[in-house]
Coordinates of C-alpha atoms and ligand atoms in Angstrom, one line a residue:
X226 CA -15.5 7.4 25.2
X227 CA -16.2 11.2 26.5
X228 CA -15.4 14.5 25.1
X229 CA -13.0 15.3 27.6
X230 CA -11.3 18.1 25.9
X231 CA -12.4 21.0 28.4
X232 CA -15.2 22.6 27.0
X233 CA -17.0 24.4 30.1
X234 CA -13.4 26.5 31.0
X235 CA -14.9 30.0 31.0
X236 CA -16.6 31.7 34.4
X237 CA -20.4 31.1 34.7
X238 CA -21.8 34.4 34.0
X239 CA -23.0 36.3 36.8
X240 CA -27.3 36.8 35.6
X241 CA -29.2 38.1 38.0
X242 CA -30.2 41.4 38.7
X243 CA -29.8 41.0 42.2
X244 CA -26.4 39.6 42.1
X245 CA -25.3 42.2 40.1
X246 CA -26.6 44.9 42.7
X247 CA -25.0 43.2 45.1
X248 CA -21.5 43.4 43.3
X249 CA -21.9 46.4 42.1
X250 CA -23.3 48.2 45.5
X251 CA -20.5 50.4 46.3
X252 CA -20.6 52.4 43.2
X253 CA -24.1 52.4 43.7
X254 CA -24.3 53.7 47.4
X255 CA -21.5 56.4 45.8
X256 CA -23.1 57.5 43.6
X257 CA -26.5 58.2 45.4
X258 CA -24.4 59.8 47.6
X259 CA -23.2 62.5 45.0
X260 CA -26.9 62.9 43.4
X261 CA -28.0 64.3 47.1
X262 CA -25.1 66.6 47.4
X263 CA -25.7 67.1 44.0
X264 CA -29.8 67.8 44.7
X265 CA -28.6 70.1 47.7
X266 CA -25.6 72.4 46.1
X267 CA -29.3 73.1 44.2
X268 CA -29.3 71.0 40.6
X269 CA -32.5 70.3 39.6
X270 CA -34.7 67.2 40.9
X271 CA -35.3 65.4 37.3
X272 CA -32.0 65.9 36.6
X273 CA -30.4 64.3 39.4
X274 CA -32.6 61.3 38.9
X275 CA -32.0 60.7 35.0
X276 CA -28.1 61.8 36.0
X277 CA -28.4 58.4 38.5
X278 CA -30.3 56.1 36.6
X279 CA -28.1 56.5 33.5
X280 CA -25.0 56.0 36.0
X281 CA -27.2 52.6 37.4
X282 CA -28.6 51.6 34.2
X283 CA -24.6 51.7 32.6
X284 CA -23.2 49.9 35.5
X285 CA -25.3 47.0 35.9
X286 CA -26.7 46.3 32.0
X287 CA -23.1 46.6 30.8
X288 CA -22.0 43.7 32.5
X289 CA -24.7 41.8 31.5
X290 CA -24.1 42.4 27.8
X291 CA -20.6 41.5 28.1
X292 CA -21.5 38.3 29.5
X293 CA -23.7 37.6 27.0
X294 CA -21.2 38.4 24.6
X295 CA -18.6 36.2 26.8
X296 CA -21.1 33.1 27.1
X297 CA -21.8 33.2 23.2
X298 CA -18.2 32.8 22.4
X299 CA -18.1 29.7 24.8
X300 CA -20.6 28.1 23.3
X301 CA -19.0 28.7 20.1
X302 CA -15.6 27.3 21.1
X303 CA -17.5 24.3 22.4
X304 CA -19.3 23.8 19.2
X305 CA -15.7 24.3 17.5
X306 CA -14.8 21.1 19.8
X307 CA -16.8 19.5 19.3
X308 CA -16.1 20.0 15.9
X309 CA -12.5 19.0 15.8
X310 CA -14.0 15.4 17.7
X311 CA -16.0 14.4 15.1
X312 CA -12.9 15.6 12.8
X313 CA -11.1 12.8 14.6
X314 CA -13.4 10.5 14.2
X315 CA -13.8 10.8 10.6
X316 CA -10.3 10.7 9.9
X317 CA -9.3 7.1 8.0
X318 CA -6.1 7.1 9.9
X319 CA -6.0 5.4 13.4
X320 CA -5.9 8.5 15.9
X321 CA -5.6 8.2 19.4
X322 CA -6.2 11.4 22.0
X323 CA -5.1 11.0 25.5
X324 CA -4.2 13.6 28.3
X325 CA -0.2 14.2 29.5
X326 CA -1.6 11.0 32.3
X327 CA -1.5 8.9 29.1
X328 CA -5.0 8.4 29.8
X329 CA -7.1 7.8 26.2
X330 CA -9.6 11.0 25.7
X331 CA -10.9 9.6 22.4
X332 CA -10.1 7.4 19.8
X333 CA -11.6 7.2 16.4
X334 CA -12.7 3.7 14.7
X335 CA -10.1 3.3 12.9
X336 CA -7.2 3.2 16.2
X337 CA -10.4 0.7 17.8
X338 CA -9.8 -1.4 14.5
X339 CA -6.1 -1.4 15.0
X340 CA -5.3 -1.6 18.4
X341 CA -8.4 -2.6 19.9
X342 CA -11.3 -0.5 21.6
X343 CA -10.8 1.9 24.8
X344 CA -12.8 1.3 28.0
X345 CA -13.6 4.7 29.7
X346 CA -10.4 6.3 31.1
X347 CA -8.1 3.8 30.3
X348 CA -4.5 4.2 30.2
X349 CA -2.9 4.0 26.7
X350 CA -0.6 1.0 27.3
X351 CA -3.7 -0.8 27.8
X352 CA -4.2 -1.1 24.2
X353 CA -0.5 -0.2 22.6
X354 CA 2.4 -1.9 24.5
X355 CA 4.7 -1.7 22.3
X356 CA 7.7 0.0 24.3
X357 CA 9.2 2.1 21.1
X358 CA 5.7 3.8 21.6
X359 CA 5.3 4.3 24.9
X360 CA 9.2 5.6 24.8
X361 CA 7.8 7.8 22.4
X362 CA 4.4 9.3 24.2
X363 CA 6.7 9.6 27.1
X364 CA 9.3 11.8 25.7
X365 CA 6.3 14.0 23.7
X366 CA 4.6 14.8 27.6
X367 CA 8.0 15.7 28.7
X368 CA 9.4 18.1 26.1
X369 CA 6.0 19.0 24.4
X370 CA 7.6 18.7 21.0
X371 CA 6.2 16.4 18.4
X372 CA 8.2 13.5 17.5
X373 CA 7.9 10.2 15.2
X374 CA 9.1 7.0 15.1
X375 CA 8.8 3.9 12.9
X376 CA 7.2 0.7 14.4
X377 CA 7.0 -2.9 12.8
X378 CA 4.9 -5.6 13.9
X379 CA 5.7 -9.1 12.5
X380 CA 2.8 -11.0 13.5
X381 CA 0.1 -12.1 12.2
X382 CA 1.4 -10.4 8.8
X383 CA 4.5 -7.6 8.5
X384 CA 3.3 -4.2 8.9
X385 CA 5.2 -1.2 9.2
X386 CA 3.6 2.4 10.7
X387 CA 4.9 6.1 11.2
X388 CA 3.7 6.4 14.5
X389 CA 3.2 10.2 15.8
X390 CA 2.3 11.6 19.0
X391 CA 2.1 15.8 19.0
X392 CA 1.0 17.8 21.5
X393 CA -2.9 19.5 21.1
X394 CA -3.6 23.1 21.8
X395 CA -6.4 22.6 24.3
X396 CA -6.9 20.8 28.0
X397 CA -8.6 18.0 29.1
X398 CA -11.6 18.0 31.7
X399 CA -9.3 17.7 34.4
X400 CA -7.3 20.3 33.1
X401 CA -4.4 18.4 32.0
X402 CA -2.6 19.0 28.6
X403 CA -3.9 16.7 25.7
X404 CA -1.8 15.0 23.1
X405 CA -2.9 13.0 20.0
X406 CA -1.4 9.9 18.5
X407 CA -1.5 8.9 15.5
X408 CA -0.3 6.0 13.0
X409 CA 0.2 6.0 9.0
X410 CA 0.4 2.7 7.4
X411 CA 3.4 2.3 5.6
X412 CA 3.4 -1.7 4.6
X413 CA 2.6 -1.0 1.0
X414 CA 5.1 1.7 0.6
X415 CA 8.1 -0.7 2.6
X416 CA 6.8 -3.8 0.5
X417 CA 7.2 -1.9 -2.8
X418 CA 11.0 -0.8 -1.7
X419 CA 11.5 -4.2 -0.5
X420 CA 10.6 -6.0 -3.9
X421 CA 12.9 -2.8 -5.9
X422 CA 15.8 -3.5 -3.8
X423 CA 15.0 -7.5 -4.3
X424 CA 14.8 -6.8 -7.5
X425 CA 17.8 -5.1 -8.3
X426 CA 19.9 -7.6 -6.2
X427 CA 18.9 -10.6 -8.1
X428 CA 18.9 -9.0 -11.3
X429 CA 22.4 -7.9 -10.7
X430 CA 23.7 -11.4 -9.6
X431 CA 21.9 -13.2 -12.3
X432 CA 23.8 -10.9 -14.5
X433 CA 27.2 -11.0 -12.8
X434 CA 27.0 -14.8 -12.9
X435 CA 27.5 -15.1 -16.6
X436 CA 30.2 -12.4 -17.0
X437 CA 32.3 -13.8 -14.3
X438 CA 32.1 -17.2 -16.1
X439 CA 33.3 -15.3 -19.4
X440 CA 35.8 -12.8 -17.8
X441 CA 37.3 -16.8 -16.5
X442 CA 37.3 -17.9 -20.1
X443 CA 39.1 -14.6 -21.4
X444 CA 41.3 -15.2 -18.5
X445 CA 42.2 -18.6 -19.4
X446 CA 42.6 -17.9 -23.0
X447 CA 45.0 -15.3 -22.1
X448 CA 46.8 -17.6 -19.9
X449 CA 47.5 -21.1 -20.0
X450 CA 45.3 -21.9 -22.6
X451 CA 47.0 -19.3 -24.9
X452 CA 48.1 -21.5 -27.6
X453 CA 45.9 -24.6 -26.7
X454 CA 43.7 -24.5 -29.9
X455 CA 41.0 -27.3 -29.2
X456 CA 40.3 -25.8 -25.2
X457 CA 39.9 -22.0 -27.2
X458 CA 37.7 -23.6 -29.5
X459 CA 35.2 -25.2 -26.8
X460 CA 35.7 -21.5 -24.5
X461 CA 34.3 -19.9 -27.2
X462 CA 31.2 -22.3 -27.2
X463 CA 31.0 -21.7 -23.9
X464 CA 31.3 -17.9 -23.9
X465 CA 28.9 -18.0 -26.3
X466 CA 26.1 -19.5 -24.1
X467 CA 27.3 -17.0 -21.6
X468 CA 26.7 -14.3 -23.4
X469 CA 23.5 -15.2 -24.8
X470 CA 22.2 -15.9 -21.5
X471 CA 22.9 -11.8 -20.6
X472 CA 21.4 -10.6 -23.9
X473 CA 18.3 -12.4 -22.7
X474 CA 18.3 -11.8 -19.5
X475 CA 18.4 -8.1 -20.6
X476 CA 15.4 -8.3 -23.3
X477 CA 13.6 -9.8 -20.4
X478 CA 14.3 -7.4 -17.9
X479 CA 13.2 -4.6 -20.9
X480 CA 10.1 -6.8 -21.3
X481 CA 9.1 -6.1 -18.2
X482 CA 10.1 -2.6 -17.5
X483 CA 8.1 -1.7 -21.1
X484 CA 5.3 -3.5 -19.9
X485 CA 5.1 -1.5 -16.1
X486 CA 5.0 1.9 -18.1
X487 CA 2.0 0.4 -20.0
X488 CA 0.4 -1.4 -17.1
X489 CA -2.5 1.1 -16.8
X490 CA -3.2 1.3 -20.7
X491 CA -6.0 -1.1 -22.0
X492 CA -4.3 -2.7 -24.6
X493 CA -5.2 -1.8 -28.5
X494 CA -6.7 -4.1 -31.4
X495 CA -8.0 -7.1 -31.9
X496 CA -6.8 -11.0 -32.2
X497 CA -7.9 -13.7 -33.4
X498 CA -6.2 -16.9 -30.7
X499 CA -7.0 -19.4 -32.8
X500 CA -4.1 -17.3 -35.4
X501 CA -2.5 -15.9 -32.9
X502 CA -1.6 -19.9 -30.8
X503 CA -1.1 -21.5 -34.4
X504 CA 1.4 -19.1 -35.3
X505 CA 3.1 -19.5 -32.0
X506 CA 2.9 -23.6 -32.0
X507 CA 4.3 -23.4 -35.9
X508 CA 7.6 -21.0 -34.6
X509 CA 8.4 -23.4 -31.5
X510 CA 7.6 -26.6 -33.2
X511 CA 11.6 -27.3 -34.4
X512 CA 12.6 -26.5 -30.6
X513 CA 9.8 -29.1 -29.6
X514 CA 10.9 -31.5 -32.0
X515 CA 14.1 -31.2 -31.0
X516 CA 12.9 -32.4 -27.1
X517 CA 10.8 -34.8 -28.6
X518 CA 7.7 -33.4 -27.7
X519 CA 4.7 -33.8 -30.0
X520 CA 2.5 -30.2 -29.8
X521 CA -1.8 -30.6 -30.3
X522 CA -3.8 -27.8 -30.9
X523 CA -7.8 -28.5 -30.1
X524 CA -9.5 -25.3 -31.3
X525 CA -12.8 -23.9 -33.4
X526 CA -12.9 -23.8 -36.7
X527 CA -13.9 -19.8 -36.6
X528 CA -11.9 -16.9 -35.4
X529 CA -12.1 -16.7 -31.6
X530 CA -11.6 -12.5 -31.5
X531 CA -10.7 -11.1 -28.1
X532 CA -9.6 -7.5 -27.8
X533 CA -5.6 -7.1 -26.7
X534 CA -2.1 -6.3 -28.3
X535 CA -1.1 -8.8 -30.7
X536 CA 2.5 -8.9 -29.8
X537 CA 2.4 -9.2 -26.3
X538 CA -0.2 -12.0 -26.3
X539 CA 2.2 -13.6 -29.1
X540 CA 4.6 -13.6 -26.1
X541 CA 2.4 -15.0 -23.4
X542 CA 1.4 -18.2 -25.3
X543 CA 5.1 -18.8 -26.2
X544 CA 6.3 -18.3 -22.7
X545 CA 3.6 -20.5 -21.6
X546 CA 4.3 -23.4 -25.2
X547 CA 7.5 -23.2 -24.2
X548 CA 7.5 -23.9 -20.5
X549 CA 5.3 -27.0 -21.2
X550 CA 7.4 -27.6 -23.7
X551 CA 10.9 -27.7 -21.7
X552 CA 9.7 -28.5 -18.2
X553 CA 7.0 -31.4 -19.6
X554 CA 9.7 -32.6 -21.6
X555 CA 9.3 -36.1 -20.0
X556 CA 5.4 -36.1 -20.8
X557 CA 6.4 -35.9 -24.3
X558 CA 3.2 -34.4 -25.1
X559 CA 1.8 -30.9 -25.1
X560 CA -2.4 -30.4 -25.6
X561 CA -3.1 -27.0 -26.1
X562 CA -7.3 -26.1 -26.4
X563 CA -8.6 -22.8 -27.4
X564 CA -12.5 -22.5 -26.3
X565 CA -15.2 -19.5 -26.3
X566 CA -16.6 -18.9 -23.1
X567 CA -20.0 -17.1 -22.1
X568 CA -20.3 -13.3 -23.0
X569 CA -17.5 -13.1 -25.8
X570 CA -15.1 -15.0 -23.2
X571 CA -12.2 -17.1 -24.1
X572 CA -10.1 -19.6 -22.5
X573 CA -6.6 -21.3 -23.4
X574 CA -5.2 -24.4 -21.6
X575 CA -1.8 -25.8 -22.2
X576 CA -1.4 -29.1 -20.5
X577 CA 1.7 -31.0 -20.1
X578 CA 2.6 -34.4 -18.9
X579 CA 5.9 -33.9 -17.0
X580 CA 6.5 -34.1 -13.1
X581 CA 4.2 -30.8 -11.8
X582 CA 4.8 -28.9 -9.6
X583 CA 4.4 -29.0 -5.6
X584 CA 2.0 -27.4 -4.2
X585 CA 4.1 -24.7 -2.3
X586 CA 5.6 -23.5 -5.2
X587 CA 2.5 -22.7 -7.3
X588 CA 1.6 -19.5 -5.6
X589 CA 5.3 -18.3 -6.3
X590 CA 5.3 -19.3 -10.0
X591 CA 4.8 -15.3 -11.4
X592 CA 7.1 -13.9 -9.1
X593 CA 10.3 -12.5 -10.8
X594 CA 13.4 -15.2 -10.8
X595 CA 11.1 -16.9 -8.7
X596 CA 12.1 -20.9 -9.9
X597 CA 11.7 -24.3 -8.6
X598 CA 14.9 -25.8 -9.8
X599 CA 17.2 -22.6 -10.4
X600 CA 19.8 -25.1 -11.6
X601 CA 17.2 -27.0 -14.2
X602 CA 15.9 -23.4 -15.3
X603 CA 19.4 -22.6 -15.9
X604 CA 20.2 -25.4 -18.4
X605 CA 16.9 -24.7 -20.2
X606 CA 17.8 -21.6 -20.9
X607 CA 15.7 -19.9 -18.2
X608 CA 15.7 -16.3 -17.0
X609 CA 12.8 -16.6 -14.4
X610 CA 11.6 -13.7 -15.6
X611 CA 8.9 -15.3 -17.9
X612 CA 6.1 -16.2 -16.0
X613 CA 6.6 -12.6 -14.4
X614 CA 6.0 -11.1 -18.3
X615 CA 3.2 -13.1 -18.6
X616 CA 1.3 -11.8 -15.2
X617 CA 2.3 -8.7 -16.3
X618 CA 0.6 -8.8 -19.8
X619 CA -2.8 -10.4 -19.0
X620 CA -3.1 -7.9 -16.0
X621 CA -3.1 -5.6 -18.7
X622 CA -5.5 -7.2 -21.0
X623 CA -7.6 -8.1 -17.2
X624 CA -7.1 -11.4 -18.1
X625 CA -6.2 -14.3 -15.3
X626 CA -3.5 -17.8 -15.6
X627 CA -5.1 -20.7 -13.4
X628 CA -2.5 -22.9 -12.9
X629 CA -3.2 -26.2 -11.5
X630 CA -0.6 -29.0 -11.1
X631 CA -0.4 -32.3 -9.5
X632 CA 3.4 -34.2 -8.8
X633 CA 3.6 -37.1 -11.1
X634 CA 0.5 -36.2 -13.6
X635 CA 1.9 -32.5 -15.4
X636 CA 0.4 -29.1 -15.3
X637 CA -2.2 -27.7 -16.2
X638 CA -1.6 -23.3 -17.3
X639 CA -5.2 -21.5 -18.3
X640 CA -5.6 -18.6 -19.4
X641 CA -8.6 -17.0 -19.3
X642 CA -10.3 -13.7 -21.1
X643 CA -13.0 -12.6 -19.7
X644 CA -15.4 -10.6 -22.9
X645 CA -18.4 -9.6 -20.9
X646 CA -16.2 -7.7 -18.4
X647 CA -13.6 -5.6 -19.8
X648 CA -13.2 -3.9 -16.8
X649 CA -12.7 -6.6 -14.0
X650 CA -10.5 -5.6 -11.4
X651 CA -6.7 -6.4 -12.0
X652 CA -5.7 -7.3 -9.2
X653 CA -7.6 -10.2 -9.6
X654 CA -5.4 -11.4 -12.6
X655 CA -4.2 -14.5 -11.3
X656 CA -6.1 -17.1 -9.3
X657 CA -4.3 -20.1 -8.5
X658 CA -5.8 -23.2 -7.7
Ligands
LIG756 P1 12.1 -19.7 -16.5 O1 12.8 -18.7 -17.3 O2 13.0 -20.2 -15.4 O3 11.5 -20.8 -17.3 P2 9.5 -18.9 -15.8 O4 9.1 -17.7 -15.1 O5 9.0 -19.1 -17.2 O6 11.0 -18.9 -15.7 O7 9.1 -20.1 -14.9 C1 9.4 -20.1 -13.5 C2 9.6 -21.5 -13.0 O8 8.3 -22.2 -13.0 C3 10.4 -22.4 -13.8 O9 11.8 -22.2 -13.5 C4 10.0 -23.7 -13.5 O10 10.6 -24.2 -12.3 C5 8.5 -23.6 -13.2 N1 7.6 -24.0 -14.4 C6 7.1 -23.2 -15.3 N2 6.3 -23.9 -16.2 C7 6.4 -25.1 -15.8 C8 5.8 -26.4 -16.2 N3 5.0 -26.4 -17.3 N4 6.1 -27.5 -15.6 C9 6.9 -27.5 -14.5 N5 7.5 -26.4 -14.0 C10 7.2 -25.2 -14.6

């Protein structure tokens, strides 16, 4: 691609001597003119001459300087150009420069990664058809004011951009006026809204599902079930479930917002998992004896010390005992092994033996409300929320879950710390496999 931004605008300046005598003649012959007359009405001879030369020297050296002066300060505004090209082309945002023809002038590497490389003078719907910008670059050339619109492409992946196209003060080699387009990514920033307003929607109706089932009970207790003592009795059982279901929807949802604020401080303290998963296994042992599941702890016989919060780790391994626990109820058996890894690293497993999980879901697992079987996590007293507080609290302590599953056989939920590397990325808390 050329600099085509005019950068040769200015007059070449006249140099020669000759030329300029030649432009400059009239004065000239004028002014000999006056020295005779001058010579004759009876001045001097030395002074006529200096009185000429001076006159000569003014007239044609003065123009010279000036041009001088004229060509340095095009070569400077080509330099400044050039300048604002290679300020273009290190900008990270795609930027696109094309004349009011719509043909491309420049684009940086970014736009080539985006759209696609230029040939020489091609038009800018070679590259960028989509008609919102083309509308767009046309109504810019027409009423020279800068505009923006929003533009979302679906395919391969969603991707939303600000496109803007603003006129540039400057013209193009053929003289034309010069525009430049650019484009600001704005997935990440519609993703995040996206997952707030999700958010908020399915919070709301997981919420509004239990109070419309107990505003119905306090209806019907009002009503015709006003003096029917044994129906009251088994409402209030009822409401009762309801209303536990909110409070822990709510703790969850405070769970999760405590643990956002927190997300970018390395957690404080030390723990020992071998104390930390006995003391977990020992406070959900009635709930497992209750489902007839029989809970087996493999672990060292020394402390296995990891650094992390106490507390929230205490929560991570009962979301995770649990889950097996509930959703492996048909295995009947949980085996849970605690193991040092190289450099100071630890790993947990919990294994169940229930029906896994297919292989679509697995990816979705840590999403918030995200369930297989909303009506199964329902009747196990499930928010959804849990696996979502437990991505949450080993991105914090950069720790990742592994979960591995197969229909038929049980699952499989690792968690692993990683000692030698405190300072792995977070992003890469979960791998799922
Ligand atoms: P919930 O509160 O519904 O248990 P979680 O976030 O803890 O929410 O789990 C999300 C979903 O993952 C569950 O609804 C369930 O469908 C599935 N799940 C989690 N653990 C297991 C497991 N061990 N076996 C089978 N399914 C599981």
């Amino acid at each position: 691609m050329v600099d085509a931004i005019d950068e040769t605008a200015a007059d070449t300046p006249q140099d020669s001597l000759a030329s300029r005598v030649l432009t400059y003649r009239r004065p000239l012959v004028v002014a000999a003119v006056i020295a005779l007359l001058s010579m004759m009405a009876g001045l001097e001879i030395w002074q006529v001459i200096l009185g000429y030369g001076v006159f000569s020297a003014a007239l044609l050296v003065w123009p010279a300087s000036r041009a001088a002066t004229r060509a340095k300060s095009i070569g400077s505004s080509t330099s400044a150009r050039r300048r604002e090209l290679q300020i273009i082309d290190a900008l990270d945002f795609p930027t696109v420069l094309f004349d009011e023809d719509t043909v491309v002038i420049r684009q940086n590497s970014a736009a080539a990664t985006l759209v696609g490389a230029y040939p020489d003078r091609a038009a800018l719907s070679a590259r960028i058809r989509s008609p919102v910008i083309l509308e767009l670059v046309g109504r810019v050339i027409e009423t020279g004011q800068p505009e923006s619109v929003e533009h979302v492409e679906r395919v391969p992946s969603e991707r939303w951009h600000e496109v803007r196209v603003a006129p540039v003060d400057g013209r193009s080699e053929a003289g034309g006026r010069v525009f430049v387009l650019t484009f600001r990514d704005m997935t990440e920033a519609r993703r995040m809204d996206r997952m707030r307003t999700d958010f908020v929607a399915n919070a709301s109706h997981e919420l509004r599902t239990p109070l419309a089932s107990l505003m119905g009970f306090i209806e019907t207790m009002q009503g015709p079930a006003r003096n029917d003592e044994a129906a009251r009795t088994r409402f209030f059982g009822i409401m009762l479930d309801q209303a536990q279901r909110m409070a822990r929807l709510i703790d969850d949802l405070l769970s999760l917002s405590r643990l956002e604020l927190r997300a970018h401080v390395a957690p404080q303290g030390e723990v020992d998992l071998c104390h930390t998963v006995s003391h977990v296994i020992d406070t959900l042992r009635p709930m497992a004896d209750e489902l007839g599941v029989q809970i087996e702890l493999s672990a060292p016989a020394t402390p296995v010390l990891i650094s992390g919060d106490e507390d929230e780790l205490i929560q991570v391994f009962s979301n995770l005992i649990e889950n097996a626990c509930k959703y492996g109820q048909s295995g009947r058996k949980v085996d849970i092994a605690i193991s040092e890894t190289a450099a100071h690293g630890a790993e947990i497993t919990i294994r169940d033996y229930g029906p896994g999980i297919a292989k679509e879901h697995v990816p979705r697992l840590t999403e918030r409300f995200y369930r297989v079987d909303v009506e199964t996590s329902r009747s196990k007293k499930g928010t959804g929320l849990g696996l979502a507080i437990v991505k949450h609290i080993l991105t914090r302590h950069r720790a990742r879950l592994v979960i591995r599953s197969k229909l038929g056989e049980g699952s499989t939920f690792s968690v692993k710390f990683s000692g030698s590397n405190p300072g792995a990325p977070s992003s890469d808390a979960e791998l799922y496999q």
